[in-house]
XYZ file of C-alpha atoms in Angstrom:
691
model
C 114.319 206.199 71.874
C 116.587 208.071 69.481
C 115.906 207.867 65.779
C 116.487 209.967 62.680
C 114.702 210.605 59.422
C 115.106 212.850 56.383
C 112.896 215.781 55.412
C 112.599 217.037 51.857
C 112.870 220.759 51.274
C 111.661 223.069 48.533
C 115.170 223.109 47.038
C 115.775 219.389 47.549
C 118.268 220.144 50.308
C 118.489 217.219 52.714
C 117.555 218.015 56.299
C 118.384 215.394 58.893
C 117.088 215.693 62.411
C 117.119 213.533 65.496
C 114.130 213.277 67.802
C 114.550 212.805 71.522
C 111.127 212.144 73.073
C 110.774 213.500 76.620
C 107.011 213.819 77.056
C 103.924 212.609 75.303
C 102.825 214.941 72.514
C 100.227 215.290 69.825
C 101.264 214.559 66.278
C 101.064 217.380 63.801
C 100.069 215.016 61.041
C 96.390 215.306 61.981
C 96.413 219.115 61.870
C 95.207 220.439 58.485
C 97.673 222.720 56.759
C 95.007 225.366 56.244
C 94.518 225.693 59.997
C 94.291 229.450 60.660
C 95.467 229.093 64.263
C 98.737 230.482 65.585
C 101.752 228.405 66.604
C 104.655 229.233 68.860
C 107.986 227.863 67.674
C 110.684 227.815 70.372
C 114.135 227.272 68.875
C 117.464 226.849 70.633
C 120.411 227.323 68.285
C 122.954 224.953 69.823
C 126.135 224.804 67.763
C 127.745 224.140 64.418
C 130.195 221.417 63.444
C 132.790 221.254 60.667
C 131.633 224.463 58.998
C 133.254 225.735 55.815
C 136.354 227.936 55.997
C 135.846 231.243 54.215
C 138.754 233.384 55.495
C 142.373 233.295 54.377
C 143.487 231.972 57.752
C 141.476 228.771 57.264
C 138.697 229.830 59.653
C 135.368 231.689 59.522
C 133.320 234.111 61.628
C 129.928 232.379 61.380
C 126.480 233.633 62.287
C 123.020 232.209 61.529
C 119.832 233.691 60.078
C 116.334 232.227 60.415
C 113.777 233.128 57.760
C 110.091 232.271 57.408
C 108.156 233.308 54.333
C 111.141 235.252 52.999
C 111.356 237.476 56.094
C 114.225 237.411 58.544
C 112.951 236.576 62.036
C 116.194 235.920 63.906
C 119.917 236.610 63.638
C 122.475 235.047 65.966
C 125.609 236.567 67.406
C 128.897 236.254 65.504
C 131.373 233.615 66.688
C 134.800 234.757 65.541
C 137.429 232.444 64.053
C 135.689 229.158 64.780
C 134.512 226.318 62.543
C 132.787 224.582 65.476
C 130.894 227.507 67.021
C 128.695 227.225 70.115
C 125.784 229.697 70.230
C 123.249 228.397 72.769
C 120.830 231.153 71.750
C 117.055 230.961 72.085
C 114.407 232.393 69.770
C 110.643 232.369 70.209
C 108.715 232.800 66.941
C 105.014 233.157 66.272
C 104.006 231.216 63.132
C 100.729 231.873 61.313
C 100.654 228.538 59.484
C 102.971 225.597 58.925
C 103.177 225.637 55.134
C 106.211 227.912 55.156
C 109.371 226.019 56.186
C 112.031 227.479 58.453
C 114.923 228.578 56.247
C 118.313 228.463 58.014
C 121.259 230.283 56.403
C 124.823 230.525 57.678
C 127.190 233.364 56.756
C 130.802 234.338 57.394
C 131.033 237.893 58.739
C 133.419 240.183 56.831
C 133.992 243.683 58.192
C 133.171 246.314 55.571
C 132.621 243.701 52.859
C 129.817 241.425 51.738
C 129.447 238.443 54.043
C 130.296 235.050 52.551
C 127.611 232.372 52.201
C 128.436 229.207 54.173
C 125.408 227.027 53.467
C 121.671 226.695 54.079
C 118.992 224.181 54.987
C 115.228 223.928 55.442
C 113.177 222.610 58.356
C 109.699 221.377 57.360
C 107.443 222.484 60.232
C 104.649 220.115 59.184
C 106.857 217.166 60.185
C 107.241 218.342 63.792
C 105.089 216.886 66.549
C 103.208 219.331 68.736
C 104.297 219.935 72.338
C 107.298 217.650 71.969
C 110.947 218.807 72.291
C 112.889 217.738 69.200
C 116.644 217.724 68.598
C 117.343 218.682 64.990
C 120.495 218.229 62.893
C 120.557 220.318 59.716
C 122.998 219.419 56.947
C 124.187 222.588 55.233
C 124.325 222.663 51.446
C 125.040 225.177 48.689
C 122.469 224.908 45.837
C 125.200 225.824 43.317
C 127.592 223.161 44.652
C 125.367 220.378 46.072
C 128.287 217.939 46.459
C 130.288 220.177 48.826
C 130.288 219.248 52.508
C 129.551 222.458 54.445
C 129.019 221.002 57.913
C 125.958 220.763 60.155
C 123.876 222.952 62.480
C 122.321 221.537 65.662
C 118.988 222.881 66.950
C 116.365 222.057 69.565
C 112.781 222.966 68.648
C 109.342 222.837 70.282
C 106.157 223.612 68.336
C 103.179 224.679 70.463
C 99.678 225.679 69.267
C 98.395 229.058 70.448
C 94.832 229.278 71.748
C 94.166 232.811 70.577
C 95.777 235.759 68.878
C 94.577 238.332 71.418
C 95.607 236.636 74.641
C 97.362 238.708 77.272
C 101.063 238.008 76.817
C 104.175 239.365 78.390
C 106.904 240.445 75.994
C 110.629 240.687 76.278
C 112.881 242.925 74.199
C 115.963 241.490 72.579
C 118.473 243.509 70.633
C 119.772 242.124 67.391
C 122.974 243.700 66.178
C 123.715 244.420 62.532
C 126.876 245.355 60.697
C 125.713 248.925 60.163
C 125.630 249.370 63.966
C 121.859 249.816 63.781
C 119.866 247.531 66.002
C 116.385 246.269 65.659
C 114.129 245.412 68.553
C 112.394 242.093 68.276
C 109.584 240.859 70.465
C 109.787 237.519 72.179
C 106.690 236.065 73.738
C 107.064 234.085 76.935
C 104.994 231.143 78.067
C 102.895 231.254 81.220
C 105.680 229.455 83.063
C 107.840 232.578 82.825
C 105.050 235.048 83.530
C 105.552 235.294 87.255
C 105.633 238.368 89.431
C 109.445 238.203 89.664
C 110.897 238.113 86.176
C 114.451 237.339 87.198
C 115.613 235.190 90.057
C 119.005 236.637 90.902
C 121.823 239.052 90.151
C 125.243 238.004 88.849
C 127.903 240.565 89.741
C 131.172 240.263 87.787
C 134.307 242.247 88.551
C 136.854 242.119 85.725
C 140.181 242.446 87.547
C 142.995 241.899 85.090
C 144.457 239.938 82.212
C 147.729 238.042 82.333
C 150.111 237.180 79.503
C 147.644 237.917 76.723
C 148.531 237.218 73.123
C 150.396 239.982 71.266
C 148.339 240.997 68.220
C 150.116 244.187 67.083
C 153.430 244.561 65.270
C 154.985 246.218 68.337
C 154.579 242.993 70.334
C 151.672 244.375 72.387
C 147.862 244.572 72.224
C 145.066 247.015 73.032
C 142.782 244.540 74.806
C 139.156 244.809 75.846
C 136.642 242.165 76.948
C 133.040 241.417 75.957
C 130.574 239.605 78.226
C 127.292 238.036 77.166
C 124.538 236.275 79.110
C 121.489 235.746 76.913
C 120.420 239.144 75.555
C 122.533 241.000 78.130
C 125.891 242.321 76.904
C 128.726 244.344 78.364
C 131.968 245.687 76.952
C 134.947 246.730 79.064
C 137.133 249.746 78.457
C 140.162 249.456 76.153
C 143.584 249.204 77.795
C 146.199 250.492 75.319
C 149.528 248.786 74.613
C 149.695 246.077 77.256
C 149.626 242.301 77.601
C 148.791 242.489 81.316
C 145.853 244.919 81.484
C 144.338 246.109 84.770
C 140.611 246.816 84.259
C 138.969 246.890 87.710
C 135.444 247.131 86.249
C 132.164 245.741 87.565
C 129.087 244.537 85.639
C 125.737 243.164 86.842
C 123.654 240.593 84.950
C 120.082 239.428 85.592
C 119.757 235.696 86.175
C 116.471 234.401 84.736
C 116.957 230.663 85.197
C 117.148 228.920 88.543
C 119.724 226.470 87.276
C 122.020 229.309 86.204
C 123.379 229.895 82.742
C 126.532 230.278 80.681
C 128.361 233.614 80.462
C 130.351 233.896 77.227
C 133.545 235.957 77.541
C 135.693 237.025 74.593
C 138.878 239.104 74.573
C 139.711 241.407 71.650
C 142.493 243.650 70.443
C 141.318 247.073 69.284
C 142.535 248.071 65.810
C 141.744 251.476 64.318
C 140.355 251.238 60.803
C 140.425 247.433 60.751
C 138.446 244.589 62.199
C 139.434 243.992 65.800
C 141.634 240.944 66.380
C 140.314 238.003 68.362
C 142.528 237.175 71.382
C 140.629 234.305 73.012
C 137.451 233.142 74.691
C 136.271 231.479 77.896
C 132.999 230.683 79.680
C 131.558 230.721 83.194
C 129.047 228.024 84.122
C 126.920 229.737 86.777
C 125.256 226.475 87.804
C 128.607 225.338 89.247
C 128.922 228.362 91.563
C 127.391 228.638 95.016
C 125.174 231.620 95.817
C 125.760 234.478 98.242
C 129.508 233.939 97.953
C 132.260 235.690 95.984
C 134.316 233.415 93.746
C 137.750 234.351 92.406
C 138.212 232.771 88.973
C 141.347 232.570 86.833
C 140.127 231.547 83.395
C 142.398 230.242 80.662
C 141.596 231.786 77.279
C 140.765 229.165 74.673
C 141.837 229.597 71.048
C 144.426 232.068 72.299
C 146.878 232.776 75.096
C 146.728 234.168 78.618
C 144.315 234.302 81.548
C 141.506 236.544 82.795
C 141.028 237.110 86.523
C 137.467 237.786 87.681
C 135.368 237.963 90.832
C 131.865 236.477 90.457
C 129.058 236.801 93.017
C 125.537 235.353 92.745
C 122.925 237.017 94.943
C 119.173 236.690 95.392
C 116.868 238.766 93.228
C 115.917 242.299 94.141
C 112.262 243.216 94.513
C 111.272 243.694 90.893
C 107.728 242.775 89.940
C 104.736 243.304 87.669
C 101.159 243.207 88.920
C 97.698 244.503 88.092
C 96.520 247.906 89.261
C 94.378 246.273 91.936
C 97.512 244.837 93.588
C 99.389 247.865 94.890
C 102.192 247.579 97.448
C 101.982 251.170 98.662
C 98.197 251.124 99.109
C 98.493 248.178 101.481
C 99.159 249.945 104.784
C 101.177 247.073 106.231
C 103.433 246.751 103.186
C 103.866 250.517 103.012
C 105.017 250.637 106.642
C 107.516 247.847 105.976
C 108.915 249.712 102.960
C 109.173 252.978 104.916
C 110.892 251.133 107.757
C 113.357 249.518 105.329
C 114.523 252.932 104.123
C 114.281 254.829 107.411
C 117.270 256.914 108.638
C 117.910 254.298 111.353
C 118.903 251.688 108.752
C 121.701 253.695 107.143
C 124.361 250.964 107.119
C 122.059 248.071 106.274
C 122.704 247.005 102.658
C 124.158 250.221 101.228
C 123.342 249.097 97.685
C 119.605 249.129 98.424
C 118.956 252.873 98.260
C 115.217 253.022 97.710
C 111.952 251.704 96.294
C 110.237 252.758 93.060
C 106.651 252.012 92.079
C 105.420 252.902 88.580
C 101.765 252.681 87.566
C 101.430 252.526 83.783
C 97.785 253.437 83.377
C 97.046 254.270 79.753
C 98.092 256.208 76.655
C 96.066 258.436 74.357
C 96.387 259.656 70.798
C 99.238 257.354 69.776
C 100.730 257.278 66.309
C 99.157 254.830 63.844
C 101.913 252.405 62.835
C 99.859 249.851 60.855
C 98.287 250.228 57.423
C 94.866 249.821 59.040
C 95.320 253.149 60.842
C 95.763 251.399 64.191
C 98.651 250.201 66.353
C 99.348 247.255 68.664
C 101.034 249.164 71.505
C 102.962 247.810 74.459
C 105.058 249.667 76.994
C 108.652 249.122 78.172
C 109.659 250.472 81.596
C 113.433 250.743 82.223
C 115.483 251.761 85.228
C 119.185 251.404 84.382
C 119.436 247.742 83.340
C 116.123 246.661 84.880
C 113.580 246.328 82.076
C 109.944 245.245 82.428
C 107.126 245.209 79.866
C 103.362 245.375 79.704
C 101.099 243.199 77.609
C 100.097 244.271 74.091
C 96.752 245.957 73.469
C 95.847 245.112 69.898
C 94.421 247.532 67.305
C 94.116 250.502 69.639
C 95.460 254.065 69.670
C 94.225 254.675 73.235
C 95.419 251.554 75.104
C 94.812 250.912 78.796
C 97.396 248.719 80.518
C 96.706 249.344 84.245
C 99.915 247.668 85.379
C 102.072 248.315 88.445
C 105.867 247.886 88.241
C 108.186 247.899 91.255
C 111.969 248.338 91.235
C 114.759 248.530 93.762
C 116.686 251.789 93.451
C 120.472 251.428 93.474
C 121.184 255.032 92.492
C 118.755 257.868 93.224
C 120.234 259.786 90.276
C 118.959 257.175 87.829
C 116.494 258.079 85.097
C 113.244 256.188 84.556
C 112.629 255.569 80.842
C 109.187 254.613 79.555
C 108.966 253.694 75.866
C 105.911 252.767 73.809
C 106.316 250.372 70.867
C 104.009 248.930 68.245
C 104.196 245.147 68.095
C 104.739 243.739 64.623
C 104.788 239.979 64.310
C 106.725 239.930 61.037
C 109.171 242.753 61.696
C 110.937 244.547 64.493
C 108.790 246.570 66.881
C 108.049 250.121 65.734
C 108.938 253.034 68.000
C 105.932 255.189 69.008
C 107.336 257.468 71.711
C 109.423 257.767 74.846
C 109.786 259.783 78.058
C 112.758 260.075 80.439
C 112.034 261.030 84.057
C 114.822 261.607 86.639
C 113.853 259.976 89.941
C 114.627 263.136 91.906
C 112.062 265.108 89.873
C 109.161 262.776 90.656
C 106.204 263.993 92.715
C 104.866 261.044 94.656
C 101.313 259.839 94.116
C 100.483 262.298 91.326
C 98.960 260.947 88.138
C 100.435 262.909 85.251
C 100.108 262.958 81.484
C 103.578 262.885 79.907
C 103.971 263.995 76.297
C 105.808 261.323 74.323
C 109.086 262.370 72.683
C 111.163 261.122 69.752
C 114.038 258.645 70.082
C 116.578 261.381 70.787
C 114.218 262.938 73.401
C 114.705 266.313 71.735
C 111.147 266.979 70.556
C 107.560 265.770 70.874
C 105.895 262.994 68.948
C 102.246 262.020 68.832
C 100.461 260.893 71.987
C 100.629 261.108 75.766
C 101.071 258.450 78.450
C 99.551 258.530 81.929
C 101.828 257.476 84.784
C 101.655 257.576 88.566
C 105.040 257.192 90.251
C 106.159 256.873 93.883
C 109.760 257.031 95.112
C 110.880 256.153 98.645
C 114.601 256.332 99.443
C 117.166 256.769 102.202
C 118.886 260.141 101.698
C 122.098 259.142 103.496
C 122.513 255.957 101.442
C 121.758 257.937 98.296
C 124.454 260.474 99.205
C 127.063 257.795 99.843
C 126.242 256.025 96.574
C 126.814 259.311 94.740
C 130.541 258.968 95.430
C 130.983 255.584 93.716
C 130.972 254.846 89.949
C 127.644 254.802 88.113
C 126.190 251.510 86.963
C 127.122 250.827 83.358
C 124.283 250.080 80.969
C 124.163 247.166 78.592
C 125.916 247.678 75.298
C 123.711 249.998 73.274
C 123.950 251.240 69.720
C 127.516 252.305 69.036
C 128.227 255.976 68.403
C 128.094 256.926 64.746
C 129.510 259.922 62.973
C 126.967 262.720 62.727
C 127.649 266.137 61.247
C 124.979 267.766 63.415
C 126.193 266.035 66.560
C 129.821 266.940 65.809
C 128.864 270.594 65.281
C 126.751 270.655 68.438
C 129.572 269.190 70.526
C 132.005 271.705 69.023
C 129.732 274.620 69.972
C 129.277 273.225 73.489
C 133.038 272.841 73.899
C 133.587 276.344 72.505
C 131.341 277.768 75.240
C 133.379 276.011 77.927
C 136.649 277.194 76.357
C 135.334 280.767 76.249
C 134.706 280.591 79.979
C 138.350 279.587 80.475
C 139.514 282.381 78.137
C 137.494 284.933 80.092
C 139.047 283.580 83.263
C 142.472 283.977 81.662
C 141.663 287.612 80.807
C 140.676 288.100 84.417
C 143.994 286.646 85.588
C 145.861 288.795 83.065
C 144.163 291.896 84.470
C 145.758 291.045 87.798
C 149.191 291.483 86.213
C 148.140 294.817 84.722
C 147.470 296.080 88.262
C 143.967 297.298 87.410
C 143.132 296.444 91.021
C 146.218 296.694 93.293
C 144.834 294.493 96.150
C 143.840 291.749 93.707
C 147.161 291.947 91.837
C 149.096 291.773 95.123
C 147.206 288.621 96.123
C 147.862 287.059 92.698
C 151.574 287.882 92.996
C 151.815 286.007 96.313
C 150.027 282.957 94.897
C 152.070 282.789 91.686
C 155.341 283.132 93.626
C 154.940 279.594 94.945
C 154.042 278.085 91.585
C 156.970 279.197 89.442
C 158.680 275.815 89.421
C 157.169 273.675 86.779
C 158.342 270.267 85.760
C 158.720 269.614 82.095
C 157.067 266.487 80.898
C 158.062 264.741 77.765
C 155.322 263.213 75.733
C 156.075 259.767 74.512
C 155.412 259.613 70.824
C 154.297 256.267 69.583
C 155.909 254.911 66.501
C 153.499 255.021 63.617
C 152.518 251.750 62.116
C 153.994 251.513 58.647
C 151.535 248.844 57.608
C 149.840 249.582 54.269
C 146.105 249.979 54.463
C 143.627 249.634 51.680
C 141.268 252.396 50.670
C 138.357 250.990 52.699
C 140.497 250.671 55.819
C 141.612 254.287 55.452
C 138.009 255.433 55.190
C 137.131 253.501 58.343
C 140.199 254.896 60.102
C 139.201 258.482 59.240
C 135.643 257.809 60.372
C 136.859 256.329 63.658
C 139.084 259.360 64.303
C 136.127 261.682 63.647
C 133.950 259.654 66.026
C 136.692 259.846 68.659
C 136.906 263.635 68.224
C 133.112 263.825 68.445
C 133.092 261.823 71.681
C 135.997 263.780 73.219
C 134.246 267.073 72.473
C 131.115 265.689 74.111
C 133.040 264.626 77.226
C 134.833 267.969 77.555
C 131.629 269.964 77.027
C 129.650 267.739 79.402
C 132.329 268.128 82.092
C 132.154 271.909 81.918
C 128.341 271.934 81.797
C 128.107 269.656 84.828
C 130.326 271.986 86.863
C 128.133 274.917 85.817
C 124.903 273.050 86.608
C 126.209 272.132 90.057
C 126.477 275.817 90.953
C 123.227 276.638 89.117
C 121.245 274.361 91.453
C 119.969 272.362 88.505
C 119.667 269.347 90.827
C 119.092 270.734 94.351
C 119.916 267.398 96.002
C 123.425 267.412 94.506
C 124.012 271.097 95.200
C 122.982 270.647 98.842
C 125.213 267.572 99.052
C 128.164 269.635 97.785
C 127.450 272.391 100.352
C 127.151 269.897 103.219
C 130.434 268.233 102.159
C 132.238 271.602 101.995
C 130.848 272.652 105.387
C 131.911 269.351 106.936
C 135.385 269.713 105.434
C 135.609 273.281 106.782
C 134.698 272.127 110.297
C 137.238 269.303 110.110
C 139.925 271.781 108.985
C 139.097 273.995 111.951
C 139.750 271.219 114.468
C 142.377 269.114 112.648
C 145.529 270.566 111.007
C 145.719 270.177 107.248
C 148.960 268.161 107.389
C 147.222 265.413 109.416
C 144.352 265.258 106.935
C 146.799 264.989 104.022
C 148.726 262.304 105.923
C 145.587 260.213 106.548
C 144.471 260.668 102.928
C 147.900 259.593 101.643
C 148.028 256.529 103.890
C 144.531 255.536 102.741
C 145.447 255.883 99.063
C 148.789 254.068 99.311
C 147.440 251.174 101.382
C 144.186 250.736 99.448
C 145.656 248.072 97.177
C 147.083 246.222 100.177
C 143.814 246.288 102.109
C 141.621 245.495 99.111
C 143.655 244.149 96.158
C 140.656 243.894 93.840
C 138.981 247.198 94.689
C 137.695 249.199 91.717
C 139.589 252.460 91.255
C 137.468 255.578 91.294
C 137.594 259.322 91.772
C 134.902 260.576 94.139
C 134.776 264.045 92.580
C 134.330 262.682 89.043
C 131.717 260.205 90.304
C 129.831 263.116 91.873
C 129.977 265.154 88.650
C 128.798 262.171 86.600
C 125.452 262.436 88.427
C 124.976 266.080 87.449
C 123.135 266.305 84.100
C 124.735 268.099 81.169
C 122.827 270.680 79.129
C 121.938 268.029 76.531
C 120.540 265.756 79.238
C 118.588 268.673 80.707
C 116.813 269.059 77.358
C 116.120 265.316 77.236
C 114.683 265.305 80.752
C 112.624 268.461 80.271
C 108.944 267.723 80.667
C 106.810 268.992 77.793
C 103.466 270.576 78.599
C 100.533 268.427 77.477
C 97.380 269.687 75.864
C 94.920 270.788 78.603
C 92.405 268.319 77.185
C 94.742 265.498 78.285
C 94.526 266.455 81.963
C 93.334 263.531 84.135
C 90.974 265.833 86.052
C 89.538 267.221 82.817
C 89.007 263.713 81.502
C 87.161 262.675 84.652
C 84.863 265.702 84.385
C 84.116 264.901 80.754
C 83.284 261.324 81.675
C 80.959 262.499 84.439
C 79.333 264.933 82.059
């Protein structure tokens, strides 16, 4: 039965909602308002209809805020240039009591300016029935102009009573983006239905091939397109292809699939504009429930609200072995399971599933001496364990600076050069989670089966913070698979906080680049000494080499016509800032490239240095038996026919992929293990307990 009724709000704003009864529930009318118990409010923000236009083009860029008790508890993504936006975003809120209504506010996003108000509404939580899904229609109003029609917002809500505040819950991190490029981490409790050993049920692999006939957004009749992907809290952004309407990306992204029935991947195309808000080119969606598994699908998607097509390859595969269990359930301590894992990654199974390089088991045992984040002098710590884009979490231990989690996490290793990140947060029900400390551990530096106390570091991993965390880690991998995977592109991480201009970071990158340039200058002095005949044999050899390199081709640099468009003062400031950020990033890339070459020869990572030596020895042996011209011929044929043999193959450079695995000097500092206080030694602690 479908019926509607009106709720009265504190500001007399009408709130209309429709109820669709699916299961029997308990009415909330019998629950006293002073009930001190906790409630879980699950909200799905569906869509908006006929929203108000706030931009000059007759459209808006709407997003939604949820507030309870005057505090913001949720912020949706921004839907650009749309008065009928579709969000399909979920939020899970913990409510202390039902007296405070849910305040819903809609805004129009304006880059660099104050966002425009588009309307608000209240949802009276006391009118909801417990344990019953409810479809809600909110009529947006402006208190200053109550007669204006500002459209509606459609929600689905479920209100569930919680049996206790200190129950063992699993948490999930979700990143909420703000205009200042800062992000806040919010905690999202999951029901027991989702608390299974395998937290995601599959992997969605997307290869962005190309765009065709995209809409021209610049005055020169071209665009600088890039693409954003979003599946739930997972986001990716492609590289920018300058001055083209038919871009060739050849990029791959992997998403975790949490729902058996699939999900919707939102895809938006944008034109990059320096100093201005990027132009919206178009959008499309992929309904994963309509695709068959274990099969690659080629999709040509028409961009809505724009022009052109996107060509993608989409593959749905079964989930990798990623799990959470108690300390008593340990895969590697079970002899039978251990033998199966060792057999899976034995040298005899080199060509079986090249993407499955190894197995990682992380025991998160406890932490000691954590920072007090609450006014009571305590914290509510939980732990996040990340390996590339795989992220698992422990339960929260409330009001404790020395928590014990005793959890075992298992991951599949796709790249042995990945870095395990373990971060400790303080749960805060009303605000974003507070950072307490973090450690970064390269997989190749792990000593199997050793329980160690790791000193927690700050967010930048440059110095210590308060507390230590006890971990026991085991890594099992196939060395041949790991070596082969070194020569393909690294897995890209979800979109993180965007780079911001920093005077210290800019200066540091400049000094790092200066060191690399000085090495080149010294090399130039060395070459110049050859022409001064300081060493006749060396100068004679240099003369022979240079003889063959005298013919240089002159290349003309194409100079782009400068845009004569007038920019306001704010746009100029943003343009200058963006140029400085670009310079900062370029300096970082140049310095990192030089440092990685140096660290390869310094044996910073022995595995990579040995791999380079083995590759050079193999190449030397091949040159001894096979003439160089035949090798060049085979290499040329392979390169020229690669597109014919595999039209959608992702372009890569094996040498650059190899160097990307070598840590730079900055990363070496981040990965450096700090020495803990001797009193934090596990052996010492055991002796003290015995004493």
